Short mmCIF file of C-alpha atoms in Angstrom, two decimals:
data_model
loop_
_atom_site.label_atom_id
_atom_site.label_comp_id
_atom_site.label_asym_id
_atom_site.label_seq_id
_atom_site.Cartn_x
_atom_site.Cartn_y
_atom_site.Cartn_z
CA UNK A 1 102.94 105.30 87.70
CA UNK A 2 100.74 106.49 90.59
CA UNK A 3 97.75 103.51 88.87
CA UNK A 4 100.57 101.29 89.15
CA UNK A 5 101.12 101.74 93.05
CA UNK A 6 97.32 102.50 93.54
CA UNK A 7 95.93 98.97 92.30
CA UNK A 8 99.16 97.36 93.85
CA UNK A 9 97.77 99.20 97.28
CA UNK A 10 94.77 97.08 96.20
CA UNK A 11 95.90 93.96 95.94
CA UNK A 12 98.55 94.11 99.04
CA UNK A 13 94.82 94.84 101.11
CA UNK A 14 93.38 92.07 98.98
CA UNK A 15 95.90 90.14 100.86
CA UNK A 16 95.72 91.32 104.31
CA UNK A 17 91.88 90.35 103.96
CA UNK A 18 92.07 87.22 102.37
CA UNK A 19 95.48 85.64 103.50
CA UNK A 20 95.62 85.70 107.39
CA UNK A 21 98.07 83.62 108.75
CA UNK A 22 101.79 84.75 110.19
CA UNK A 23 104.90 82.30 110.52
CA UNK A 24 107.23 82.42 113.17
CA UNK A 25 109.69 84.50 112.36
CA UNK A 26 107.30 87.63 110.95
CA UNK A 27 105.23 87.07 114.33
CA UNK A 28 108.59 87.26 116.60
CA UNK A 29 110.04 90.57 114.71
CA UNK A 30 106.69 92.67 114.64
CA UNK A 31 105.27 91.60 118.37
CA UNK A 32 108.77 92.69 119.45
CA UNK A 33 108.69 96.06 117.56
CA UNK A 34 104.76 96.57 118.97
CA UNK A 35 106.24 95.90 122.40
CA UNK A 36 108.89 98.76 122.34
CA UNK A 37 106.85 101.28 120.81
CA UNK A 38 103.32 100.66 123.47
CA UNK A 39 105.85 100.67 126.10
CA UNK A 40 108.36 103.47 125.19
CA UNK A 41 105.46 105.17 123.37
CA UNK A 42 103.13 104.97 126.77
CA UNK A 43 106.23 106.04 129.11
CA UNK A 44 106.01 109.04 126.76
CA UNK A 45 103.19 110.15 126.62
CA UNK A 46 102.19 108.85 130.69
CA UNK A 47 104.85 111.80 131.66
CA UNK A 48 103.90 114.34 129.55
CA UNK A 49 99.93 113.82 130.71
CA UNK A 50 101.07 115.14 134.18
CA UNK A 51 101.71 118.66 132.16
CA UNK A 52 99.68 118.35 129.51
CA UNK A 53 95.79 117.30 130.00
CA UNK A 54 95.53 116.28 126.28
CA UNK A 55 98.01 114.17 126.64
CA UNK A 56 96.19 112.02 128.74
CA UNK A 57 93.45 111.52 126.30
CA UNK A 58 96.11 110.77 123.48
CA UNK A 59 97.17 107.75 125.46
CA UNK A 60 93.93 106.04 125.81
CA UNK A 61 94.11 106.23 121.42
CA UNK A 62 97.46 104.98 121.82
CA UNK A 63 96.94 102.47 124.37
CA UNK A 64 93.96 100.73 121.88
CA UNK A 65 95.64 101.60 118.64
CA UNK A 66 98.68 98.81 119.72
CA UNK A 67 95.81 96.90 121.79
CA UNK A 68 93.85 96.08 118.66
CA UNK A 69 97.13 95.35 116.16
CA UNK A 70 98.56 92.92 119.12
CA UNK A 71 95.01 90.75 118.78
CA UNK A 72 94.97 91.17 115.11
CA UNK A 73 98.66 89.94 115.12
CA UNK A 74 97.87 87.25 117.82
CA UNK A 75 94.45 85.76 115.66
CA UNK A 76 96.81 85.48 112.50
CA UNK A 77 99.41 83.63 114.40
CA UNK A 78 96.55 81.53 115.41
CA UNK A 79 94.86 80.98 111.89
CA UNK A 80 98.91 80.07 110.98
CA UNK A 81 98.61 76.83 113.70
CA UNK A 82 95.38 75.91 112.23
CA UNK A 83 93.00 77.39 115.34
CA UNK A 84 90.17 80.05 114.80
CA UNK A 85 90.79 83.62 116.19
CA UNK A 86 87.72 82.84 118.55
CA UNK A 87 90.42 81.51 121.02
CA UNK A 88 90.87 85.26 122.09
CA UNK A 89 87.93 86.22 123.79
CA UNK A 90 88.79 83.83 126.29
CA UNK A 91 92.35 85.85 126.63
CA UNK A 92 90.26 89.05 126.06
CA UNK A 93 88.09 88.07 128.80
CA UNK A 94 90.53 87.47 131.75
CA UNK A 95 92.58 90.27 130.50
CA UNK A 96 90.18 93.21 130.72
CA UNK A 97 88.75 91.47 134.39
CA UNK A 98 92.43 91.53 135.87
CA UNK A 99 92.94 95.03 134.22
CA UNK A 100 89.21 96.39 135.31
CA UNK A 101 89.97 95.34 138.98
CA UNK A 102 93.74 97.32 138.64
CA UNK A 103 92.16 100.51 136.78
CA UNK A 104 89.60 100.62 140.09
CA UNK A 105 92.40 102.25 141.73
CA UNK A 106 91.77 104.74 139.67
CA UNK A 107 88.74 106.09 141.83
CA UNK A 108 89.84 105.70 145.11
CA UNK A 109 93.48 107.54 144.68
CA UNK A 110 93.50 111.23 145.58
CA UNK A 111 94.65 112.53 141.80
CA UNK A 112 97.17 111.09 139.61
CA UNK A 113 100.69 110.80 139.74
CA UNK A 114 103.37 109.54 137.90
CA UNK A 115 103.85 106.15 139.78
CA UNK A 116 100.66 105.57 139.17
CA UNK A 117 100.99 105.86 135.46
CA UNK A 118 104.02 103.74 135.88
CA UNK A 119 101.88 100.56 137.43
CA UNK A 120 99.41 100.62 135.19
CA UNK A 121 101.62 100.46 132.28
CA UNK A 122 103.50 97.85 133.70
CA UNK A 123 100.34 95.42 134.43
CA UNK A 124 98.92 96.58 130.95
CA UNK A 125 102.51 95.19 129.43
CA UNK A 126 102.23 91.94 131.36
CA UNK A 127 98.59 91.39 130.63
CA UNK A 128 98.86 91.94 126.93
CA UNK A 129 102.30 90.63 125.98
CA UNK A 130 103.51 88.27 128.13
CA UNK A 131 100.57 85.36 127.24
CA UNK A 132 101.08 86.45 123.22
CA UNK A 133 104.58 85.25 123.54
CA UNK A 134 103.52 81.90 124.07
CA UNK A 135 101.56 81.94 120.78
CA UNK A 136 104.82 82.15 119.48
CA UNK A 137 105.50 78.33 121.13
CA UNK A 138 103.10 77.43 118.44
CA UNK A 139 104.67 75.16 115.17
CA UNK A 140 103.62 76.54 111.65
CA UNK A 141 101.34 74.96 109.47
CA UNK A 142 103.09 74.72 106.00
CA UNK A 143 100.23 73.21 104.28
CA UNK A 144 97.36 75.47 103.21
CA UNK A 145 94.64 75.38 105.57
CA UNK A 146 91.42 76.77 105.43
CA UNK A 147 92.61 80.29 105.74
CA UNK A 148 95.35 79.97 102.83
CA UNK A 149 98.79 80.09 102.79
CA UNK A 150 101.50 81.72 104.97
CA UNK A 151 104.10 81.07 101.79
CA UNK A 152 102.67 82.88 99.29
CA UNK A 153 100.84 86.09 98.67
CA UNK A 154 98.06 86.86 97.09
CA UNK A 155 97.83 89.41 94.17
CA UNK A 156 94.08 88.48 92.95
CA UNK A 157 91.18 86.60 93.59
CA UNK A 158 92.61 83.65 90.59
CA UNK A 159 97.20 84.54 91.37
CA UNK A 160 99.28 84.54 94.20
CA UNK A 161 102.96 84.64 93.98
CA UNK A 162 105.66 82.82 96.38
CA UNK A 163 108.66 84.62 97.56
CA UNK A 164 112.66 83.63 97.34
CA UNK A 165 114.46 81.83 100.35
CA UNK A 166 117.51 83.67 99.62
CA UNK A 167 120.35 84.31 102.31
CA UNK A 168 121.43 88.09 102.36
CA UNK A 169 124.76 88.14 99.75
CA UNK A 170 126.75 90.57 97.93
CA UNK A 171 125.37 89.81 93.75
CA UNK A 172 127.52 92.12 92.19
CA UNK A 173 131.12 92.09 91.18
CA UNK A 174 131.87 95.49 92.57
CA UNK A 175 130.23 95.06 95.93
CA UNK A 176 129.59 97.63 98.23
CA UNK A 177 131.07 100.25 96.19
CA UNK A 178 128.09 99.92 93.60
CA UNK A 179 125.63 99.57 96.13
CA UNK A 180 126.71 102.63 97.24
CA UNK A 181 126.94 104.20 93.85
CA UNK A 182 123.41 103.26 92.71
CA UNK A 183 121.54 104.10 95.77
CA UNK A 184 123.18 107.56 96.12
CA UNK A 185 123.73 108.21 92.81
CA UNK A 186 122.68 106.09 89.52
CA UNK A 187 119.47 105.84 91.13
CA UNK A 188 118.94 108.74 93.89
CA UNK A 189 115.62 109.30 91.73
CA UNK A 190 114.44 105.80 90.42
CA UNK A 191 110.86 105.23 91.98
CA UNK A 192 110.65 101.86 89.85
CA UNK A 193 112.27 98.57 89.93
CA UNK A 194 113.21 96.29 92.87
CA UNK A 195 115.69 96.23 95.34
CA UNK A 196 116.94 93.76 97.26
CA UNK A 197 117.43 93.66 101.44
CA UNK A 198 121.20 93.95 101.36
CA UNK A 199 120.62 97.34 99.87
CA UNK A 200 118.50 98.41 102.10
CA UNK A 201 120.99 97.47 105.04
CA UNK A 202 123.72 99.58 103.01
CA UNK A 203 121.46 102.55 102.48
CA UNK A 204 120.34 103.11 105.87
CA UNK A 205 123.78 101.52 107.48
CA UNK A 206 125.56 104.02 105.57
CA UNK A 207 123.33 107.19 105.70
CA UNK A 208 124.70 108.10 109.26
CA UNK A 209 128.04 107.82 107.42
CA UNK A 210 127.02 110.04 104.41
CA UNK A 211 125.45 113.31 106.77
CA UNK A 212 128.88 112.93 108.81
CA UNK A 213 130.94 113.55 105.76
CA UNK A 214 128.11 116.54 105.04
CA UNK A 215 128.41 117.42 108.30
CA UNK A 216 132.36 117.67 108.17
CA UNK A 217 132.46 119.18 104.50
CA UNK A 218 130.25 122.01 105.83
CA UNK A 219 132.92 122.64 108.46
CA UNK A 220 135.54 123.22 106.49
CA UNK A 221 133.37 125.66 104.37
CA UNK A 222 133.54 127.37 107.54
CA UNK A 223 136.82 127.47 108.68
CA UNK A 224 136.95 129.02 105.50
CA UNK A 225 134.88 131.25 106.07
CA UNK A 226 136.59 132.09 109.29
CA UNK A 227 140.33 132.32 107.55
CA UNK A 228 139.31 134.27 104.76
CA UNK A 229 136.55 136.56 106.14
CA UNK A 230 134.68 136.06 103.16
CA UNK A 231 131.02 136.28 104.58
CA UNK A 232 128.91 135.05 101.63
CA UNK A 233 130.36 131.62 102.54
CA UNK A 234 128.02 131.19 105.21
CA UNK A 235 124.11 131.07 103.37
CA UNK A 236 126.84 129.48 100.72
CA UNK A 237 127.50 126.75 103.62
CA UNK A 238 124.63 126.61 104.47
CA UNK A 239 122.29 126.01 101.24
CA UNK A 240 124.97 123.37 100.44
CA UNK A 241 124.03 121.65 103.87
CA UNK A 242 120.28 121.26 103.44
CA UNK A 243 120.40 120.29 99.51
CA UNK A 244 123.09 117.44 100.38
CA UNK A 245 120.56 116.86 103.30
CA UNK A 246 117.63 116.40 101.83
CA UNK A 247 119.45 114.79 98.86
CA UNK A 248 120.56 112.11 100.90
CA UNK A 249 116.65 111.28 102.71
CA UNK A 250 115.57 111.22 99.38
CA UNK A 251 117.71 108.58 98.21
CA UNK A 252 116.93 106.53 100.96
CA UNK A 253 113.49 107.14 100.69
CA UNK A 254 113.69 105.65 96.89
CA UNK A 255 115.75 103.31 98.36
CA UNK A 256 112.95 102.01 100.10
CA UNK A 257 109.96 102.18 97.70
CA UNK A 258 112.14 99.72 95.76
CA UNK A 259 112.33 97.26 98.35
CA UNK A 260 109.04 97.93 98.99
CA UNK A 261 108.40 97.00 95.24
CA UNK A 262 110.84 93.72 96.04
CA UNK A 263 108.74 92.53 98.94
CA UNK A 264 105.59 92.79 96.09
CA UNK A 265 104.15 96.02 97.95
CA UNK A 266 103.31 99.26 96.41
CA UNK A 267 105.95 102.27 97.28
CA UNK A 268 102.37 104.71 98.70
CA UNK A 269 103.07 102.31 101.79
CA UNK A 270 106.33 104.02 102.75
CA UNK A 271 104.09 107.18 103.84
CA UNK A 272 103.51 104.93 107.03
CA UNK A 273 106.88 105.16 108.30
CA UNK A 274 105.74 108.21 110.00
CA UNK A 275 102.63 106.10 111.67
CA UNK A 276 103.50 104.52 115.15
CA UNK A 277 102.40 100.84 115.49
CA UNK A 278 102.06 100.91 111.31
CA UNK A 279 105.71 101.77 110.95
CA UNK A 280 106.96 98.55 112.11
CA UNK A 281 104.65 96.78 109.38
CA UNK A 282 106.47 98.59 106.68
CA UNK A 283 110.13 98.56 108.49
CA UNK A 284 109.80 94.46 108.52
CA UNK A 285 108.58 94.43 104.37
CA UNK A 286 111.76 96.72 104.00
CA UNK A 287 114.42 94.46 106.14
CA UNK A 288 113.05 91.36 106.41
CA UNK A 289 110.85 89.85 103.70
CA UNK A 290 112.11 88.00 101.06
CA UNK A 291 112.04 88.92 97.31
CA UNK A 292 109.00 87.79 95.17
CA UNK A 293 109.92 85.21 92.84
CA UNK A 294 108.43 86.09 89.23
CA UNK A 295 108.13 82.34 88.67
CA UNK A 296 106.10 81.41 91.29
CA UNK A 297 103.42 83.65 89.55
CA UNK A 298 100.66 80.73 89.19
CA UNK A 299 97.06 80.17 89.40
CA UNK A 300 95.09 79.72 92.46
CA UNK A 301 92.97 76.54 91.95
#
């Protein structure tokens, strides 16, 4: 199984390499997701760097971590209109002048203080996000172009694979019920198969539900506890609490290495959930891409 998900890591980086274009709609979703984490991320981190000195170096990596993914995002909306990524030094060029002449300050203030930390992030927000939304102004190319194909994705230098147009619908007699069933139960432990986006938005839409019904079982083990006196209820209560727990993230964390598998990537990519910036790659393959449609499998001529 782990071969399986290590050459499917291969050919989903194949892919990133080879197939660099964005539509619309993927642009939209991850610039806004980039936006909230360098700005709620930097707020962070700028008010814990009055406390903490190390801090303050962090947010430099931070600052060019979501710098670098916002160009690499903006030159593949770019390639998607048919334009080379060149167009960006021009953007890259203004933008570090205007943000060079702001960062003097820097020299001339008597230490550093939180407003100042709030101003620069501000003019760092407006610099890099406000002209990328315009990029977003730009129509698709549905044709291939010279750098290949937002519809489809490549699996190999000679396939590539297209993926469903399918609106988000109950496809099961039962309905929720056996949504509900499979992903906390029938298949709590399945790393294999597909699954599709409507599970995902019942597995995660309903896991707040499921550790408030943990939450309020425990209780009652403990008004038990309280009525009775019977003190071995409480490590009782308690192991109970952390094996439903963890029961329940790991069913949703199966949950989403299948839709990972849906959206044609390998399951190992889920481990970047925990990656700022990188998380909101994965979160969109989870909720928002399409399935991969089997017969679309063809050759690449």
């Amino acid at each position: 199984m782990i071969s399986e998900e290590i050459q499917l890591i291969k050919q989903n980086i194949y892919d990133l390499l080879h197939n660099t274009r964005i539509n619309k709609k993927a642009y939209l979703i991850i610039l806004i997701g980039l936006f909230f984490t360098y700005f709620v991320g930097n707020a962070i981190i700028n008010t814990l760097s009055i406390q903490l000195i190390e801090m303050y170096y962090l947010r430099y990596i931070f600052k060019l971590m979501g710098v670098c993914l916002v160009i690499e995002l903006s030159r593949r909306r770019l390639h998607d209109f048919g334009l080379s990524g060149k167009w960006l030094y021009l953007w890259l060029i203004i933008s570090c002048s205007i943000y060079g002449y702001y960062m003097y300050d820097l020299f001339v203030l008597d230490g550093l203080n939180i407003v100042f930390f709030e101003e620069i992030l501000l003019r760092e927000v407006g610099i890099i996000f406000i002209p990328t939304m315009f990029l977003y102004l730009l129509p698709s190319n549905h044709s291939n172009n010279r750098y290949e194909n937002c519809s489809v994705q490549l699996i190999s230098p000679t396939k590539s694979v297209g993926y469903l147009n399918n609106k988000i619908t109950l496809e099961n007699k039962n309905g929720l019920l056996e949504y509900m069933r499979d992903i906390y139960i029938h298949q709590s432990f399945c790393l294999k198969g597909r699954a599709k986006r409507v599970e995902a938005y019942f597995g995660i839409g309903s896991f707040g539900m499921i550790i408030s019904l943990i939450v309020n079982f425990i209780s009652i083990l403990f008004m038990i506890k309280d009525e009775t006196g019977i003190e071995i209820l409480t490590p009782i209560s308690i192991g109970i609490f952390y094996v439903l727990y963890f029961y329940a993230i790991l069913s949703i964390l199966t949950l989403c290495i299948r839709r990972l598998h849906d959206s044609l990537y390998s399951g190992l990519w889920v481990i970047l959930l925990l990656v700022p910036y990188l998380n909101i790659f994965i979160i969109y393959r989870i909720f928002v891409k399409s399935s991969w449609d089997i017969n679309s499998l063809r050759d690449i001529s």
